[in-house]
């Protein structure tokens, strides 16, 4: 049994191999280390990287052993104030840092506020947003579909659902993207995001409406305005990039994989299959700094000390041979992936359902409006953004026959 992390056998979870070839790195780590890997995060900070499907389920499903409160971390004395990952590790009174009964109270408010969203109305709103974006690019005959299409869809939809003025959405998109990065822009962007949504909550305390923010403020659980701000920040951040990248990664799959060629000829039958395939193969949320050991325990043949950080390797766990079929493309209908998390800190109900409505509508509307769309570069020329958190294309350039506006648009 191995003990301790940060020694000579720890793997740096940053640098060229991690940034440019993460999937190859995960395969190598599984061969050389097994389901749990001693790693060093940026700044050479020690952690355990859980890449085994069974082991990750164990961590996520046992809050008595692996809890969410980051104040348990035993390496705080080594953390610089400007550490790029600080926005998602520094403790805050947000839902995702709470535990036990308090977490159930906060998550219940979010779930109830989201569950009040009419699914049909959400699909109509998503179609309205996507149609507007396509109108802006359809006449050009070429487009870049990440920044020009996939990125703005979730924040445009959620801005309406939250009651946020649409004029604030462009700055909101920039701040969310920067706050999820790993450079000097992350912390200031997170602070701006918090301030912007704080103004929204203060406005909705006085001017209530049929929106998520108003419902959270009025919930019988009695959240304070500050608690609502913190939880909306996390909700919006979690809704934006994962859903945007789910859309982008699915469009890429449908443009490069012959299994989905018929869909590009005007059918819709394969869109749901492609969305599910992406959650297995290129899940938008790759890794999460997720849990901290409550007390010493064993995991994957290692002794985990009290306070050790555990990084949840969703992408690597989804590729675990113990759960994935041997032949590619046999995942249709299999939704046992871990892409929405697991346990009490997984995505709260009904987040997966709402995200799928937005993503599916975005893909279907694009294929309906631009049926002959194709990549304008070779598939192997597409590049992935270096990121600890997400699986994201740097760009998705396409071409198509120029189309006019919709009748009545």
Tab-separated table of C-alpha atoms in Angstrom:
chain	number	residue	atom	x	y	z
A	1	UNK	CA	0.000	0.000	0.000
A	2	UNK	CA	1.360	3.414	-0.980
A	3	UNK	CA	1.264	6.275	1.484
A	4	UNK	CA	1.488	10.037	1.047
A	5	UNK	CA	1.304	12.266	-1.991
A	6	UNK	CA	3.654	14.739	-3.527
A	7	UNK	CA	6.642	12.436	-3.579
A	8	UNK	CA	8.814	11.413	-6.505
A	9	UNK	CA	6.084	9.284	-8.085
A	10	UNK	CA	3.495	12.068	-8.232
A	11	UNK	CA	2.406	13.066	-11.749
A	12	UNK	CA	2.144	16.719	-12.735
A	13	UNK	CA	-1.433	17.352	-13.792
A	14	UNK	CA	-0.429	20.312	-15.915
A	15	UNK	CA	2.015	21.026	-18.710
A	16	UNK	CA	2.208	19.989	-22.356
A	17	UNK	CA	0.961	16.401	-22.122
A	18	UNK	CA	-2.008	17.316	-19.950
A	19	UNK	CA	-2.909	20.387	-22.029
A	20	UNK	CA	-2.511	18.838	-25.465
A	21	UNK	CA	-3.125	15.101	-25.020
A	22	UNK	CA	-5.231	14.621	-21.865
A	23	UNK	CA	-7.012	11.472	-23.051
A	24	UNK	CA	-3.701	9.803	-23.829
A	25	UNK	CA	-2.425	10.898	-20.424
A	26	UNK	CA	-5.412	9.341	-18.659
A	27	UNK	CA	-4.819	6.035	-20.467
A	28	UNK	CA	-1.162	6.059	-19.478
A	29	UNK	CA	-1.968	6.860	-15.864
A	30	UNK	CA	-4.468	3.990	-15.710
A	31	UNK	CA	-1.843	1.557	-17.022
A	32	UNK	CA	0.920	2.786	-14.735
A	33	UNK	CA	-0.937	3.698	-11.543
A	34	UNK	CA	-4.383	2.118	-11.593
A	35	UNK	CA	-7.610	3.845	-10.540
A	36	UNK	CA	-6.115	6.416	-8.140
A	37	UNK	CA	-3.081	8.514	-9.032
A	38	UNK	CA	-0.891	10.742	-6.829
A	39	UNK	CA	-0.651	14.053	-8.699
A	40	UNK	CA	0.604	17.604	-8.433
A	41	UNK	CA	-1.637	20.450	-9.515
A	42	UNK	CA	-0.291	23.708	-10.902
A	43	UNK	CA	2.119	25.118	-8.312
A	44	UNK	CA	3.120	21.524	-7.406
A	45	UNK	CA	0.269	21.172	-4.927
A	46	UNK	CA	-0.491	17.551	-3.998
A	47	UNK	CA	-3.767	15.764	-4.665
A	48	UNK	CA	-5.222	12.373	-5.502
A	49	UNK	CA	-6.621	11.992	-9.026
A	50	UNK	CA	-9.460	9.450	-9.128
A	51	UNK	CA	-9.801	7.962	-12.617
A	52	UNK	CA	-11.464	4.632	-11.822
A	53	UNK	CA	-15.223	4.457	-12.382
A	54	UNK	CA	-15.909	2.386	-9.274
A	55	UNK	CA	-13.567	4.457	-7.126
A	56	UNK	CA	-15.059	7.754	-8.279
A	57	UNK	CA	-18.536	6.464	-7.491
A	58	UNK	CA	-17.293	5.475	-4.046
A	59	UNK	CA	-15.886	8.938	-3.376
A	60	UNK	CA	-18.987	10.755	-4.637
A	61	UNK	CA	-21.413	8.508	-2.764
A	62	UNK	CA	-19.733	8.629	0.648
A	63	UNK	CA	-19.813	12.170	2.049
A	64	UNK	CA	-18.884	10.798	5.463
A	65	UNK	CA	-15.478	9.849	4.024
A	66	UNK	CA	-14.998	12.461	1.302
A	67	UNK	CA	-16.691	15.800	1.965
A	68	UNK	CA	-17.016	19.039	0.042
A	69	UNK	CA	-15.939	21.769	2.487
A	70	UNK	CA	-12.584	22.998	1.168
A	71	UNK	CA	-11.534	24.240	4.601
A	72	UNK	CA	-10.594	20.620	5.333
A	73	UNK	CA	-7.678	20.808	2.898
A	74	UNK	CA	-4.407	20.088	4.646
A	75	UNK	CA	-2.294	22.105	2.185
A	76	UNK	CA	-3.708	25.607	2.728
A	77	UNK	CA	-0.416	26.813	4.201
A	78	UNK	CA	1.187	26.233	0.782
A	79	UNK	CA	-1.374	28.083	-1.347
A	80	UNK	CA	-0.476	31.520	-2.763
A	81	UNK	CA	-3.237	34.131	-2.811
A	82	UNK	CA	-3.014	34.399	-6.606
A	83	UNK	CA	-3.272	30.662	-7.294
A	84	UNK	CA	-5.228	30.404	-10.601
A	85	UNK	CA	-7.564	27.704	-9.290
A	86	UNK	CA	-8.399	29.695	-6.158
A	87	UNK	CA	-11.926	30.779	-7.281
A	88	UNK	CA	-13.071	27.166	-7.210
A	89	UNK	CA	-11.218	26.130	-4.057
A	90	UNK	CA	-11.493	29.091	-1.716
A	91	UNK	CA	-14.322	28.438	0.721
A	92	UNK	CA	-17.482	30.463	0.273
A	93	UNK	CA	-21.018	30.147	1.693
A	94	UNK	CA	-22.236	28.737	-1.617
A	95	UNK	CA	-24.375	25.638	-2.044
A	96	UNK	CA	-21.566	23.550	-3.511
A	97	UNK	CA	-19.405	24.053	-0.394
A	98	UNK	CA	-22.147	23.062	2.059
A	99	UNK	CA	-22.697	19.614	3.508
A	100	UNK	CA	-25.394	17.528	5.153
A	101	UNK	CA	-28.692	19.158	6.075
A	102	UNK	CA	-27.500	22.611	4.975
A	103	UNK	CA	-26.614	21.291	1.541
A	104	UNK	CA	-30.013	19.603	1.248
A	105	UNK	CA	-31.711	22.900	2.143
A	106	UNK	CA	-29.759	24.908	-0.427
A	107	UNK	CA	-29.929	22.300	-3.187
A	108	UNK	CA	-33.658	21.952	-2.577
A	109	UNK	CA	-34.177	25.651	-3.286
A	110	UNK	CA	-32.254	25.419	-6.565
A	111	UNK	CA	-34.074	22.245	-7.613
A	112	UNK	CA	-37.500	23.705	-6.860
A	113	UNK	CA	-36.714	26.948	-8.700
A	114	UNK	CA	-35.490	25.045	-11.749
A	115	UNK	CA	-38.259	22.452	-11.702
A	116	UNK	CA	-40.813	25.253	-12.067
A	117	UNK	CA	-39.450	25.897	-15.568
A	118	UNK	CA	-41.940	24.669	-18.177
A	119	UNK	CA	-40.027	22.253	-20.429
A	120	UNK	CA	-42.000	23.157	-23.543
A	121	UNK	CA	-41.442	26.865	-22.921
A	122	UNK	CA	-37.732	26.184	-22.406
A	123	UNK	CA	-37.546	24.426	-25.781
A	124	UNK	CA	-39.354	27.352	-27.426
A	125	UNK	CA	-37.023	29.857	-25.746
A	126	UNK	CA	-33.970	27.826	-26.795
A	127	UNK	CA	-35.235	27.708	-30.374
A	128	UNK	CA	-35.845	31.456	-30.340
A	129	UNK	CA	-32.299	32.110	-29.141
A	130	UNK	CA	-30.693	29.721	-31.615
A	131	UNK	CA	-32.762	31.020	-34.531
A	132	UNK	CA	-31.612	34.561	-33.734
A	133	UNK	CA	-27.969	33.520	-33.720
A	134	UNK	CA	-28.349	31.606	-36.993
A	135	UNK	CA	-30.087	34.600	-38.598
A	136	UNK	CA	-26.947	36.615	-37.850
A	137	UNK	CA	-24.606	34.185	-39.612
A	138	UNK	CA	-26.735	32.321	-42.180
A	139	UNK	CA	-26.132	34.757	-45.028
A	140	UNK	CA	-22.340	34.533	-44.828
A	141	UNK	CA	-21.887	30.939	-45.960
A	142	UNK	CA	-19.256	30.374	-43.289
A	143	UNK	CA	-19.042	30.721	-39.525
A	144	UNK	CA	-17.111	29.845	-36.401
A	145	UNK	CA	-19.553	27.923	-34.241
A	146	UNK	CA	-17.948	28.097	-30.792
A	147	UNK	CA	-17.775	31.833	-30.117
A	148	UNK	CA	-20.482	32.621	-32.679
A	149	UNK	CA	-23.040	29.982	-31.706
A	150	UNK	CA	-22.397	27.461	-28.920
A	151	UNK	CA	-20.963	29.938	-26.406
A	152	UNK	CA	-23.786	32.501	-26.259
A	153	UNK	CA	-26.706	30.052	-26.222
A	154	UNK	CA	-26.744	28.948	-22.543
A	155	UNK	CA	-26.157	32.438	-21.067
A	156	UNK	CA	-28.756	33.976	-23.400
A	157	UNK	CA	-31.264	31.353	-22.312
A	158	UNK	CA	-30.372	31.537	-18.626
A	159	UNK	CA	-30.294	35.325	-18.620
A	160	UNK	CA	-33.987	35.212	-19.528
A	161	UNK	CA	-34.676	32.478	-16.970
A	162	UNK	CA	-32.865	34.430	-14.232
A	163	UNK	CA	-34.477	37.763	-15.125
A	164	UNK	CA	-31.139	39.304	-16.144
A	165	UNK	CA	-31.171	42.096	-18.777
A	166	UNK	CA	-29.981	40.758	-22.127
A	167	UNK	CA	-27.627	43.743	-22.544
A	168	UNK	CA	-25.470	42.349	-19.740
A	169	UNK	CA	-25.027	38.946	-21.370
A	170	UNK	CA	-21.879	39.677	-23.484
A	171	UNK	CA	-19.890	40.803	-20.421
A	172	UNK	CA	-21.356	37.900	-18.476
A	173	UNK	CA	-20.107	35.400	-21.071
A	174	UNK	CA	-16.601	36.831	-20.906
A	175	UNK	CA	-16.483	36.756	-17.110
A	176	UNK	CA	-17.738	33.173	-16.873
A	177	UNK	CA	-15.178	31.978	-19.419
A	178	UNK	CA	-12.316	33.869	-17.754
A	179	UNK	CA	-13.265	32.711	-14.265
A	180	UNK	CA	-13.002	29.090	-15.424
A	181	UNK	CA	-9.511	29.644	-16.829
A	182	UNK	CA	-6.115	29.071	-15.267
A	183	UNK	CA	-4.463	32.485	-15.614
A	184	UNK	CA	-4.360	35.871	-13.907
A	185	UNK	CA	-7.801	36.794	-15.285
A	186	UNK	CA	-9.641	34.087	-13.328
A	187	UNK	CA	-9.949	35.766	-9.924
A	188	UNK	CA	-10.952	39.282	-11.135
A	189	UNK	CA	-13.504	37.734	-13.520
A	190	UNK	CA	-15.036	35.685	-10.703
A	191	UNK	CA	-15.328	38.820	-8.568
A	192	UNK	CA	-17.030	40.743	-11.393
A	193	UNK	CA	-19.436	37.859	-11.942
A	194	UNK	CA	-20.358	37.884	-8.262
A	195	UNK	CA	-20.941	41.656	-8.263
A	196	UNK	CA	-23.070	41.553	-11.422
A	197	UNK	CA	-25.355	38.844	-10.059
A	198	UNK	CA	-25.483	40.570	-6.690
A	199	UNK	CA	-27.033	43.563	-8.430
A	200	UNK	CA	-29.583	41.242	-10.062
A	201	UNK	CA	-30.613	39.756	-6.710
A	202	UNK	CA	-31.005	43.190	-5.145
A	203	UNK	CA	-33.202	44.260	-8.064
A	204	UNK	CA	-35.369	41.130	-7.816
A	205	UNK	CA	-35.871	41.586	-4.079
A	206	UNK	CA	-37.893	44.674	-4.985
A	207	UNK	CA	-39.119	43.808	-8.486
A	208	UNK	CA	-40.195	40.164	-8.386
A	209	UNK	CA	-41.020	38.276	-11.543
A	210	UNK	CA	-41.602	34.764	-12.970
A	211	UNK	CA	-37.894	33.933	-12.905
A	212	UNK	CA	-35.436	31.665	-11.095
A	213	UNK	CA	-34.022	34.506	-8.993
A	214	UNK	CA	-37.416	35.602	-7.684
A	215	UNK	CA	-38.426	32.011	-6.920
A	216	UNK	CA	-35.229	31.413	-4.946
A	217	UNK	CA	-35.741	34.597	-2.937
A	218	UNK	CA	-39.361	33.643	-2.181
A	219	UNK	CA	-38.666	29.991	-1.316
A	220	UNK	CA	-39.939	28.796	2.092
A	221	UNK	CA	-36.400	27.685	3.000
A	222	UNK	CA	-35.682	31.357	3.593
A	223	UNK	CA	-32.339	31.854	1.878
A	224	UNK	CA	-30.693	35.206	2.500
A	225	UNK	CA	-29.963	37.474	-0.444
A	226	UNK	CA	-26.252	36.667	-0.077
A	227	UNK	CA	-26.945	32.927	-0.192
A	228	UNK	CA	-29.027	33.390	-3.340
A	229	UNK	CA	-26.208	35.376	-4.973
A	230	UNK	CA	-23.645	32.681	-4.215
A	231	UNK	CA	-25.890	29.911	-5.496
A	232	UNK	CA	-26.845	31.747	-8.689
A	233	UNK	CA	-23.161	32.395	-9.442
A	234	UNK	CA	-22.458	28.668	-9.229
A	235	UNK	CA	-25.649	27.762	-11.100
A	236	UNK	CA	-24.846	30.097	-13.984
A	237	UNK	CA	-21.187	29.086	-14.184
A	238	UNK	CA	-22.165	25.416	-14.158
A	239	UNK	CA	-24.869	25.963	-16.766
A	240	UNK	CA	-22.784	27.995	-19.209
A	241	UNK	CA	-19.501	26.346	-20.196
A	242	UNK	CA	-20.520	22.697	-19.745
A	243	UNK	CA	-23.631	23.206	-21.903
A	244	UNK	CA	-21.806	25.349	-24.475
A	245	UNK	CA	-19.087	22.765	-24.791
A	246	UNK	CA	-21.645	19.963	-24.920
A	247	UNK	CA	-23.198	21.719	-27.925
A	248	UNK	CA	-19.823	22.360	-29.567
A	249	UNK	CA	-18.478	18.860	-28.961
A	250	UNK	CA	-21.697	17.313	-30.291
A	251	UNK	CA	-21.612	19.414	-33.466
A	252	UNK	CA	-18.003	18.385	-33.976
A	253	UNK	CA	-18.891	14.703	-33.532
A	254	UNK	CA	-21.747	14.950	-36.014
A	255	UNK	CA	-19.519	16.697	-38.559
A	256	UNK	CA	-16.618	14.238	-38.368
A	257	UNK	CA	-18.221	10.874	-37.549
A	258	UNK	CA	-19.857	8.924	-40.363
A	259	UNK	CA	-22.302	7.343	-37.898
A	260	UNK	CA	-24.194	10.642	-37.935
A	261	UNK	CA	-23.999	11.463	-41.649
A	262	UNK	CA	-27.721	10.853	-42.199
A	263	UNK	CA	-28.563	13.479	-39.580
A	264	UNK	CA	-26.706	16.081	-41.608
A	265	UNK	CA	-29.038	15.304	-44.494
A	266	UNK	CA	-32.020	16.644	-42.616
A	267	UNK	CA	-32.936	13.966	-40.088
A	268	UNK	CA	-32.967	14.384	-36.310
A	269	UNK	CA	-32.894	10.800	-35.110
A	270	UNK	CA	-29.220	10.716	-34.187
A	271	UNK	CA	-28.964	13.965	-32.233
A	272	UNK	CA	-29.824	12.427	-28.864
A	273	UNK	CA	-27.422	9.570	-29.554
A	274	UNK	CA	-24.647	12.021	-30.426
A	275	UNK	CA	-25.298	14.067	-27.285
A	276	UNK	CA	-25.004	10.932	-25.171
A	277	UNK	CA	-21.897	9.764	-27.034
A	278	UNK	CA	-20.170	13.058	-26.270
A	279	UNK	CA	-20.864	12.633	-22.563
A	280	UNK	CA	-18.923	9.379	-22.743
A	281	UNK	CA	-16.105	10.372	-25.089
A	282	UNK	CA	-15.587	14.154	-24.770
A	283	UNK	CA	-17.490	15.120	-21.664
A	284	UNK	CA	-17.518	18.916	-21.303
A	285	UNK	CA	-16.592	18.839	-17.600
A	286	UNK	CA	-13.335	16.889	-17.539
A	287	UNK	CA	-12.191	17.232	-13.941
A	288	UNK	CA	-13.410	18.807	-10.722
A	289	UNK	CA	-11.540	19.635	-7.543
A	290	UNK	CA	-14.191	17.813	-5.692
A	291	UNK	CA	-13.668	16.290	-2.257
A	292	UNK	CA	-11.464	16.337	0.831
A	293	UNK	CA	-10.865	13.330	3.067
A	294	UNK	CA	-12.729	13.631	6.372
A	295	UNK	CA	-10.344	11.180	8.029
A	296	UNK	CA	-7.648	8.720	6.984
A	297	UNK	CA	-8.920	5.927	4.765
A	298	UNK	CA	-7.944	3.633	1.912
A	299	UNK	CA	-8.760	4.284	-1.730
A	300	UNK	CA	-7.480	2.362	-4.721
A	301	UNK	CA	-4.595	0.853	-2.783
A	302	UNK	CA	-3.462	4.150	-1.286
A	303	UNK	CA	-3.714	5.557	2.209
A	304	UNK	CA	-5.535	8.857	2.016
A	305	UNK	CA	-4.743	11.206	4.884
A	306	UNK	CA	-7.300	13.411	6.589
A	307	UNK	CA	-7.573	16.643	4.617
A	308	UNK	CA	-6.082	15.297	1.384
A	309	UNK	CA	-7.592	16.756	-1.786
A	310	UNK	CA	-9.352	14.407	-4.207
A	311	UNK	CA	-9.724	15.471	-7.853
A	312	UNK	CA	-12.702	13.878	-9.576
A	313	UNK	CA	-11.596	12.640	-13.003
A	314	UNK	CA	-14.949	12.342	-14.794
A	315	UNK	CA	-13.521	12.011	-18.288
A	316	UNK	CA	-11.003	9.352	-17.295
A	317	UNK	CA	-13.597	7.430	-15.254
A	318	UNK	CA	-16.009	7.433	-18.203
A	319	UNK	CA	-13.263	5.770	-20.263
A	320	UNK	CA	-12.638	3.067	-17.651
A	321	UNK	CA	-12.671	-0.315	-19.475
A	322	UNK	CA	-14.663	-1.695	-16.542
A	323	UNK	CA	-17.718	0.281	-17.676
A	324	UNK	CA	-17.197	1.150	-21.352
A	325	UNK	CA	-18.069	-1.319	-24.142
A	326	UNK	CA	-15.183	-2.688	-26.152
A	327	UNK	CA	-16.528	-1.615	-29.551
A	328	UNK	CA	-16.873	2.124	-30.287
A	329	UNK	CA	-20.381	3.462	-30.726
A	330	UNK	CA	-22.096	0.918	-28.478
A	331	UNK	CA	-23.008	3.495	-25.848
A	332	UNK	CA	-26.395	4.353	-27.369
A	333	UNK	CA	-28.937	4.297	-24.579
A	334	UNK	CA	-26.296	3.781	-21.896
A	335	UNK	CA	-26.499	6.778	-19.554
A	336	UNK	CA	-24.335	5.420	-16.761
A	337	UNK	CA	-21.635	8.013	-17.452
A	338	UNK	CA	-20.524	10.329	-14.657
A	339	UNK	CA	-20.664	13.537	-16.681
A	340	UNK	CA	-23.275	15.148	-14.422
A	341	UNK	CA	-21.488	14.092	-11.268
A	342	UNK	CA	-22.775	11.651	-8.691
A	343	UNK	CA	-24.045	11.638	-5.145
A	344	UNK	CA	-25.405	14.578	-3.178
A	345	UNK	CA	-23.039	16.996	-4.926
A	346	UNK	CA	-23.860	15.867	-8.444
A	347	UNK	CA	-25.885	18.209	-10.652
A	348	UNK	CA	-29.183	18.756	-8.820
A	349	UNK	CA	-32.479	17.745	-10.367
A	350	UNK	CA	-33.524	18.777	-12.985
A	351	UNK	CA	-30.265	20.252	-14.337
A	352	UNK	CA	-29.372	17.335	-16.677
A	353	UNK	CA	-32.849	17.390	-18.223
A	354	UNK	CA	-32.852	21.169	-18.758
A	355	UNK	CA	-29.313	21.164	-20.160
A	356	UNK	CA	-30.248	18.429	-22.621
A	357	UNK	CA	-33.268	20.391	-23.850
A	358	UNK	CA	-31.052	23.407	-24.558
A	359	UNK	CA	-28.280	21.361	-26.173
A	360	UNK	CA	-30.583	19.168	-28.263
A	361	UNK	CA	-32.567	22.166	-29.519
A	362	UNK	CA	-29.344	23.999	-30.417
A	363	UNK	CA	-28.063	21.113	-32.522
A	364	UNK	CA	-31.392	20.300	-34.166
A	365	UNK	CA	-32.180	23.886	-35.149
A	366	UNK	CA	-28.736	24.385	-36.682
A	367	UNK	CA	-29.011	21.210	-38.755
A	368	UNK	CA	-32.534	22.124	-39.869
A	369	UNK	CA	-31.566	25.645	-40.902
A	370	UNK	CA	-28.207	24.777	-42.505
A	371	UNK	CA	-28.619	21.174	-43.738
A	372	UNK	CA	-25.469	21.088	-45.901
A	373	UNK	CA	-23.143	22.397	-43.190
A	374	UNK	CA	-19.625	20.937	-43.168
A	375	UNK	CA	-16.237	21.607	-41.604
A	376	UNK	CA	-14.119	24.169	-43.434
A	377	UNK	CA	-10.914	22.551	-42.122
A	378	UNK	CA	-9.753	18.966	-41.874
A	379	UNK	CA	-10.943	17.199	-38.706
A	380	UNK	CA	-7.390	16.783	-37.420
A	381	UNK	CA	-6.863	20.545	-37.687
A	382	UNK	CA	-9.428	21.203	-34.964
A	383	UNK	CA	-7.713	22.112	-31.703
A	384	UNK	CA	-8.746	21.679	-28.079
A	385	UNK	CA	-8.291	24.501	-25.575
A	386	UNK	CA	-5.751	23.705	-22.828
A	387	UNK	CA	-7.839	23.513	-19.659
A	388	UNK	CA	-7.843	21.673	-16.359
A	389	UNK	CA	-11.622	21.875	-16.179
A	390	UNK	CA	-13.233	21.491	-19.577
A	391	UNK	CA	-13.059	19.673	-22.909
A	392	UNK	CA	-13.532	22.516	-25.346
A	393	UNK	CA	-12.735	23.249	-28.972
A	394	UNK	CA	-10.696	26.375	-29.622
A	395	UNK	CA	-12.811	26.943	-32.742
A	396	UNK	CA	-15.278	25.084	-34.958
A	397	UNK	CA	-15.104	26.653	-38.445
A	398	UNK	CA	-17.783	25.546	-40.911
A	399	UNK	CA	-19.159	26.415	-44.327
A	400	UNK	CA	-22.618	26.030	-45.843
A	401	UNK	CA	-24.840	27.370	-48.566
A	402	UNK	CA	-25.823	30.927	-47.590
A	403	UNK	CA	-29.407	31.085	-46.397
A	404	UNK	CA	-31.823	33.952	-45.947
A	405	UNK	CA	-33.767	34.971	-42.858
A	406	UNK	CA	-36.684	32.924	-41.667
A	407	UNK	CA	-40.054	34.113	-42.932
A	408	UNK	CA	-41.387	36.652	-40.497
A	409	UNK	CA	-38.044	37.012	-38.676
